[in-house]
Amino acid sequence: MKKITSYWFWDDFVPYQKLLRIMKLTFILILTGLVTYASNTYSQATRLSLKMEQVTIQQVFDEIENQSEFKIAFNSNKLDVNRKVNVDVNKQTVDKILDEVLENQGLNYEIVDRYIVITDKTVETGSPAKAKQKSVSGKVTNETGESLPGVAVMVKETVSGAVTDEEGNYSLTIPDGGEILVFSFVGMLTQEIVIGTQTTIDVVLVEDIIGIEEVVAVGYATQRKVNLTGAVAVVDAEKIADRPIVQTSTALQGLAPGVVVTQNLGTPGSDAATIRIRGRGSISSNQNPLVIVDGIQVGSINDVNPEDIESISVLKDAASAAIYGSRAANGVILITTKRATKGTFSVSGDFSAGLQSPTMLPEFVGLRNQFLLEDVNRYNRGLDLEWNPEYINNYVNEVETNGTSDAYQNNNWYDLAVKSNAPLHREQVVFSGGSEMVQARVSLVNMDQNGLIDNASFNRKSIRSNIGVTPVNWLKFNADFYLMRTKQERPPKDIGTIFHMVNELEPYRQARVGDGLYGWAWKGDNPIGFTESGGLNTNEGEYTLINLNAIITPVKGLKVELGYSNTVDNNYHTNFTETFDFYAELTSNDEPLTFDGTTPDKNSLRKETQRRNQNYYKAIATYTNTFGEHELTAMLGGDALDFEYGNHWGSRTEFPFGINYPQLGLGNTEGMNNGSSGYEWALASGFGRINYVFKNRYLAEVSFRYDGSSRFAQDYRWGFFPAVSLGWRLSEEGFLNDVEWLSNLKLRASWGQLGNQNIGNYPYQSLTDINQSVILSEIRQQGAAITEWAVNDITWEKSEQFDIGLDFGFFNNRLNGSFDYYHKNNTDILLKLQIPQVTGLEANYQNAASMENKGWEIILNWNDKVGDFGYYITGQLDDNQNKVTDLLGTGPYISGDRIREEGTEFDAYYGYVAEGGFMSAADLEDPNVPKWDSETIQEGSLKLKDISGPDGVPDGKIDINDRTVLGSSMPRYNYSILFGGDWKGLALDVILQGVGKRQGYMRRTGENFGNYLYDWEADFYIGENHPVLTEYGYDAAGLKANTTAEYPAYGVDNGGFSDFWLKSRAYLRIKNVTLSYTLPKRVSNQLKLKNVRFYISADNLYTFHNFIQGFDPENADGRGYFQYPNISKFMGGINIAF
Amino acid sequence: MKNKIYIIIVLVLISVIGCDDYLDKQPLDMPSSETFLSTPAEVKMGVNACYKLLDNDNTFSHRSYYRLFVALEDAGQIRMTNSLSPFREGNVNPELAPVRNFWSDYYSGVTRCNIVIEGMEKAKDKMNESDWLELKAEAQVIRAWCYYSLVVKFGDIPFTDKLLEMNDYANLPRTSEDEIYDFIFKQMEEAAPNLPATRTGDDAGRVTAGTAWAIAAKAAIYRAYFQKGKAISPDANYLNKVKTYTGNCINTGGHELYYDSSNPEESYKNLFIYTGENCSEVLLQKEFNYSQNSSHDWLRTTGSRNYSRCMSGTTPQEYLIHSYEDTLGNTVDVSPYFDPKNPFAGREPRFYQTIVWPRVEGSEKFTMTLTESNGKTRELTGFEEVYPGAKFPEDSDPTFIWEYNTLLKPWGEAEGVNYDQVGYKINDDGTAKILTNQDCTNGWSSRTGYLTWKYQALEDGMAGLAANGSLNMILLRYADVLLMRAEALIELNDNLQEAVDLINMVRARGWGMSSAEYASHPSAKTTALGQDGLRALVRRERKIELCHEGHRYEDLKRYGATVKALGMDVVGRPKYFHKEAETNIPQIDGNGVVRLPWLEGLDGQAPDYPNRWWMSSNYKQHYDLWPIPQTEFDNGNLDSAAQNPGY
């Protein structure tokens, strides 16, 4: 009678249980979730040739082990390993060989991937051992308590072994000298346990994070990680699963070396994160990596729901990315979504909610200091003082004694317009199940993120349905559907401007007057009005993806994939700007409130519809075979992609019924406007790859892509992108076989060429400018003209990259890692070169510039389990150095504080070098101190260094010739530390992420007088006896008067941008902390639940930095003060699986 | 089965890679260069866009290069940054921005016309032939104008009448100026017959046959006097071309001098403002219309400081004042009316229609007490009527003016307006409100003490549209054609009577008289002056009639008088009555160049310099050919040895 197992809801599958469980585990463990063609069929794919006469069985086994990765163990007394046999097989699978060798021996054998265990035919595996010898039995389970069948249990340094049964039980006899048991299982960390006096040894196997069997997604296929020859970073989905991630772009941060993610804003629905893989390789073109989700190019990494991600592979070097040819120069991110596996059925729900708050906010100087410093600034700039002591004292006393009132206000505009906490919640339900023939995973996700200001929010709802159908064993269909609905709301007033105002407005400006009316603020620009009553800007997105694939296996070893996909992304934009009333500034509370006007003058509505449509076709054939010690995989494919964009819009003003009726027809026809535009592009390609493995240790890969792009003229349309890579698994060599502590050592080298076709849609054509209308006969008559020079031979930007890498694993891979060094040359970078003006046309982009990126990446990982406590720690560090190598003799191009010139880092900071300040009048009069030609230079101004002159030598004058390269604007030494541990269901995961070296421009420098003063600005040098302070009878000490002149005098002329204002933006951030607890199996089982997990998680918990107080060093360069701040998130949730 | 699959795979791969049509993507929202100009509508639009580059002065707020050339006249000066002042300062070099912009803007015009003329062949079969020819002729005329503008400034220049490959542009050599002139002549001879004599309705602003002939004449007269950077004795061959082309222009009958029928005496003045806008005297103009989102800021740069935001930047020089004859037709040096104490009296009418001069005399002097907002009172003395840049004589105090209910008054002259009807603004105490006279007090008021009437659309100033003027900028007009013909006839000594008649025609309009009426006027000229006298007359006549219109610089070049005329200090009106002025009368030479004897020997801004001094001038002879912009050597393969001499 069959034992009724705990798998109560899939009893029907019991006959297949063992197989199913193995497969299920495999699916959980391998990171791609795709069919692991190569690994599952190792025993079938591995063919051996043996020709041996009169050798012992032991010798045969040794030879098998030598020729392959198989390990052979016995749990049998019958086997006489010294018996002489003859073997003569040619390219046979191992089962055929064993059949021959073990013929008529009454022996049985079992192959579990690379483990072969020989047992007695008559004796049940795991039956009690003979009494004479010591025996051990036990049960092997995984971390969640599920029993593991098929685990190889070997007695170390002997040939004794066993395999666990369906229930995970094993039993074996220990031969003399046997002291240690070795438990091995595909995808799990091998464990060794000293037997000692124990007779029962239960073992929990831990997943091998960088397991030997790990399969990673590479271009158009998956590959065993051990056979990888390119630089591919893999991000484990579990690392992002519990984090409160709202935008997939941020999910990558700190998780892959060489991938630098900078989160610029915290705006709901658009955090503007930039992803740079191995530096910058272009000047004017798009530098974003190519993002491929399940084989389909997507416009943005945010077009996939973070919850649906199974794994992320980042193809960093040319060898791994060249298969994507002209789109791969900025690197490739491959995302695989989760799929159902055969034989499972589960319903799970994940519900979480939390709060967001700004990571940091600046402090202000306070009312009295605000007044004073404003006048100090005016005085320093030679302007009339605006305030007087009586006024200030009167005002401040009024506020301090009677509190604020309409006329006497003391506002922190941040507090008024920005909420300290904004809610966030997400709900996810996943149905996943599959039979032999059909597997389906359907996920429903809802995510709601509120903003820190009124009328700002983001909502995303999505359904993903990934279905696999296998009607016959040589055919499989995948049909995936993804529907995503997004809705982003924000005030029509630019969100950056609102934050700018919130920062800029002085505390005494009137925010609200009377009974909740809007005060004058600044000419009616009242940020509270803008957020509360300024209308609504809504962007609704409808994203629909269909991805159909057929996988045909007509003969063994050959796989043919045919696919079609269509993506439609529609956006509906409604921007209704509403007016609000504001009231005149009050100078005393006796004044009546007077209506001053409305902001803006009239309300308006703009509606826009955008449509993006992408078709994708592919056909790929892959052939895999093994010839003796040669393993070969060859792939040949072709694909084609076409993309079309179109939009139309209309706008009107003066809507009598206001925002409640946001229909264009209701507005005034006068001044109404409308328009539309569109573009399309296409790409057609052929590609191929050959992977060759010799003796499991010598690896070679050659790939190419032949790309045709509509973006180039017919004669320049096609490009060829080759790549070669080699690998050497030193650890498999005989001379390293005996090194116990070395589990993996592989040397890799690669070279390849890539392209960047993100250069606009029609660069080779000159577009007709239809805005060339002209007044003729006093009326505007339509005109059209060609105004740009068409560069007919324009072609892709090219990137050539060399990479050398080392992968290593020690102590059973408990310590593992890799190191990569790369050298990347980008050439043919588009640059607008000056052309002779006789052409009479505007210059256009030409393939002209070159750039170089050199860098290295290192990742180190330690994981182990001590009893019930498992833990890991991972450290990552990378660096990239960029240099513009060629601008075809043009340049330097100086734009503000940045420079682009040959031999210098791209967009390096450029300006003067400050050296102290003019501390006294004597300094100013000293003819030896170089000065710039200005009357506003004065005591308290910065001194600048005389570096050069018009003749290339210092000339005693400060002018533009004295500017120099000041430093890098790129993040250097990006690092992260990930660590965590789990104990009896309790788990903690921490991600620390940081940038070791980066500079930022303190744009609010005090040189340009603003109306708003931050606390740190009170530190400006103003002098103890500053005339203003004296006049105001002010106690200088109270204002932190600073005669050591840490800062220049407030408001004086400092001669322009100098390195004084460059500050370190290095930081270390507690990016994420997640604490979770999984109910013990028995408890959840009693609740009739499969799994119950509680978790709390925090993002951007704390930041260590030395940048300006109150400003997030990660925010876009120096612009923090007028942007939506970065946010911290705190969430708690529960995950229930049925 | 297997084979079938292989075949399918191969077919799919081949179809994907092989199908190049798949990759032919054209822009969806505008025609690409590949298809442009293949329909009649596109041809029309293409030609329209050529008009946009007739005079594409992007540097100067879309005004006109031909207004910018005031800086290179002995009649006016511009006080603006980025102008042509380096020509005065003596540091013209190939990097000079206005020169570079002038070059690139007119080459943009050439290229645009080249593309249209070449590309419109695609639409030839789809259009009525005469329409097609007419549109082509328009593009030819605009291209000829662009080449004319370039050749007279730069001499030998790169030439193409087609769109070339980049390499060919980079290697385009300088073509000799004679070939360029020949091209202009041939093109205009080809184009003129395809163009109508007059334009009406929506075509009113388009070029006519007359325009084509006038451009040809303009090129011919310049070439007749000026070759390879030097003034030469007039070449009869080209003078005959002038005669032919001007004759052809006149014979089209499509153009005539403008008369304001309701106010003939103001005809000349009104020609340049809205009253006379788009009259048939105009041969070529750049159009503006604020209501159609196209405007310029000419009034803002030139207008009286009393208009908000106006900057009095472009103003007449003292030399222009003394170029005008008196009412009897005498030049200043011989005029019985010339009175140094009142140098503005008794001049021919075009003086008063061109120059806004300072006047206080004759207006009633008064004193009033002003109470300022701080409670303090101030005694004010002033004149009821104050004119721009007043304070003449220096002891007057016209620092304030009445604030009228309209802005008419501050400008000064506003004849025909009844001030009592307009009314003053009245203070609470019944006194009239007053304003500071910015023309007098503002540090940036007119540097010369004069303002110009030309292109002064005062209604724009009143409407607050000083920076958004709609007034069309005339580039070429019929009076120029008449004077060119007269000049050619005089030089050829061909038909002096006709020459005199032509000159008198132009002079008559200044008086607001018909030619017949004017014939008996004392100032009317006769052949009695002889060839030399008439030569001097026509040269002076061109200076006066066409001043501030951008032609005087070219005239000075061909008369070989640039160094003399433009080398003189830039000066305005006398600061005080200069004693010597009473005895030293201004002199005028045969090229219309005025000499102020009392300035001689004084160098620059001496403290007692008798005239308002602006800048000393260091115009050099080699400036007569402008430098080829440095960009052409840097970005193209033009041999730097091919730079014009002197740079």
Short mmCIF file of C-alpha atoms in Angstrom, two decimals, chain A residues 59-194:
data_model
loop_
_atom_site.label_atom_id
_atom_site.label_comp_id
_atom_site.label_asym_id
_atom_site.label_seq_id
_atom_site.Cartn_x
_atom_site.Cartn_y
_atom_site.Cartn_z
CA GLN A 59 40.40 0.63 -13.45
CA VAL A 60 37.37 0.98 -15.69
CA PHE A 61 35.66 3.13 -13.11
CA ASP A 62 38.76 5.22 -12.73
CA GLU A 63 38.88 5.76 -16.46
CA ILE A 64 35.24 6.75 -16.55
CA GLU A 65 35.85 9.24 -13.77
CA ASN A 66 38.85 10.49 -15.62
CA GLN A 67 37.06 11.02 -18.90
CA SER A 68 34.01 12.61 -17.41
CA GLU A 69 32.65 14.35 -14.38
CA PHE A 70 31.05 11.17 -13.08
CA LYS A 71 31.71 9.95 -9.58
CA ILE A 72 31.14 6.31 -8.94
CA ALA A 73 30.30 4.89 -5.52
CA PHE A 74 29.10 1.48 -4.29
CA ASN A 75 26.89 0.26 -1.57
CA SER A 76 27.37 -3.40 -2.24
CA ASN A 77 29.24 -6.38 -0.97
CA LYS A 78 28.83 -8.26 -4.19
CA LEU A 79 30.90 -6.01 -6.29
CA ASP A 80 34.36 -7.31 -6.86
CA VAL A 81 36.24 -4.35 -8.11
CA ASN A 82 39.26 -6.43 -8.84
CA ARG A 83 37.55 -8.67 -11.32
CA LYS A 84 39.17 -8.41 -14.74
CA VAL A 85 36.99 -7.35 -17.64
CA ASN A 86 37.33 -6.31 -21.25
CA VAL A 87 35.71 -3.11 -22.42
CA ASP A 88 35.42 -1.85 -25.94
CA VAL A 89 32.96 0.90 -26.46
CA ASN A 90 32.99 3.81 -28.82
CA LYS A 91 31.08 6.97 -28.01
CA GLN A 92 28.68 5.30 -25.70
CA THR A 93 26.73 6.76 -22.89
CA VAL A 94 27.78 5.72 -19.43
CA ASP A 95 24.76 3.47 -18.86
CA LYS A 96 25.74 1.37 -21.84
CA ILE A 97 29.24 0.98 -20.45
CA LEU A 98 28.01 0.06 -17.01
CA ASP A 99 25.59 -2.44 -18.47
CA GLU A 100 28.50 -4.10 -20.16
CA VAL A 101 30.85 -4.01 -17.21
CA LEU A 102 28.37 -5.09 -14.58
CA GLU A 103 26.68 -7.72 -16.72
CA ASN A 104 25.45 -10.70 -14.77
CA GLN A 105 26.91 -9.45 -11.53
CA GLY A 106 23.55 -9.14 -9.84
CA LEU A 107 24.24 -5.50 -9.42
CA ASN A 108 22.16 -2.45 -10.05
CA TYR A 109 23.19 1.11 -10.55
CA GLU A 110 21.59 4.47 -10.33
CA ILE A 111 22.69 7.60 -12.12
CA VAL A 112 21.86 10.87 -10.48
CA ASP A 113 23.28 13.49 -12.70
CA ARG A 114 27.00 13.01 -12.26
CA TYR A 115 26.77 10.48 -9.47
CA ILE A 116 26.63 6.79 -10.09
CA VAL A 117 25.89 4.50 -7.17
CA ILE A 118 26.16 0.77 -7.59
CA THR A 119 23.94 -1.37 -5.39
CA ASP A 120 22.90 -4.95 -5.07
CA LYS A 121 20.04 -5.84 -7.32
CA THR A 122 18.33 -7.78 -4.58
CA VAL A 123 19.01 -5.44 -1.74
CA GLU A 124 16.82 -2.41 -1.43
CA THR A 125 18.71 0.80 -1.41
CA GLY A 126 18.91 2.05 2.08
CA SER A 127 18.13 -1.27 3.72
CA PRO A 128 19.82 -1.96 6.99
CA ALA A 129 23.40 -2.89 6.58
CA LYS A 130 25.09 -6.05 7.65
CA ALA A 131 25.53 -6.30 11.35
CA LYS A 132 29.24 -6.73 11.43
CA GLN A 133 30.06 -3.39 10.05
CA LYS A 134 29.13 -0.11 11.48
CA SER A 135 26.21 1.49 9.70
CA VAL A 136 24.76 4.94 9.55
CA SER A 137 21.36 6.10 8.40
CA GLY A 138 19.51 9.33 8.32
CA LYS A 139 17.41 11.74 6.38
CA VAL A 140 18.46 14.50 4.05
CA THR A 141 16.28 17.58 3.71
CA ASN A 142 16.59 21.02 2.24
CA GLU A 143 16.37 24.29 4.10
CA THR A 144 12.62 24.41 4.02
CA GLY A 145 12.41 20.92 5.46
CA GLU A 146 11.48 19.10 2.29
CA SER A 147 13.10 15.74 1.94
CA LEU A 148 15.66 15.39 -0.79
CA PRO A 149 15.62 12.22 -2.81
CA GLY A 150 18.59 11.21 -4.90
CA VAL A 151 21.31 12.70 -2.73
CA ALA A 152 24.59 10.88 -3.09
CA VAL A 153 26.01 9.89 0.27
CA MET A 154 29.58 8.71 0.12
CA VAL A 155 32.07 7.65 2.69
CA LYS A 156 35.02 9.82 2.09
CA GLU A 157 38.13 8.24 0.68
CA THR A 158 36.33 4.96 0.19
CA VAL A 159 34.13 3.59 -2.53
CA SER A 160 31.15 3.12 -0.28
CA GLY A 161 28.10 5.17 -0.96
CA ALA A 162 24.35 5.32 -1.13
CA VAL A 163 21.59 7.37 -2.64
CA THR A 164 18.68 8.75 -0.66
CA ASP A 165 15.27 7.35 -1.42
CA GLU A 166 12.02 9.10 -2.18
CA GLU A 167 11.69 10.15 1.43
CA GLY A 168 15.23 11.40 1.55
CA ASN A 169 16.37 8.49 3.70
CA TYR A 170 19.63 6.73 3.30
CA SER A 171 21.48 4.00 5.01
CA LEU A 172 24.92 2.63 4.39
CA THR A 173 27.62 0.62 5.95
CA ILE A 174 30.85 2.23 6.82
CA PRO A 175 33.92 0.38 5.72
CA ASP A 176 36.98 0.34 7.88
CA GLY A 177 38.73 3.67 7.92
CA GLY A 178 35.58 5.47 6.92
CA GLU A 179 35.35 8.56 9.05
CA ILE A 180 33.58 11.19 7.06
CA LEU A 181 30.32 11.21 5.16
CA VAL A 182 30.06 13.35 2.09
CA PHE A 183 26.58 14.46 0.98
CA SER A 184 26.35 15.72 -2.57
CA PHE A 185 23.43 16.90 -4.59
CA VAL A 186 23.00 18.90 -7.72
CA GLY A 187 22.90 22.57 -6.91
CA MET A 188 23.54 22.07 -3.22
CA LEU A 189 26.65 22.75 -1.27
CA THR A 190 28.44 19.49 -0.60
CA GLN A 191 28.58 18.77 3.13
CA GLU A 192 31.04 16.65 5.01
CA ILE A 193 30.15 15.27 8.40
CA VAL A 194 32.42 13.37 10.76
#
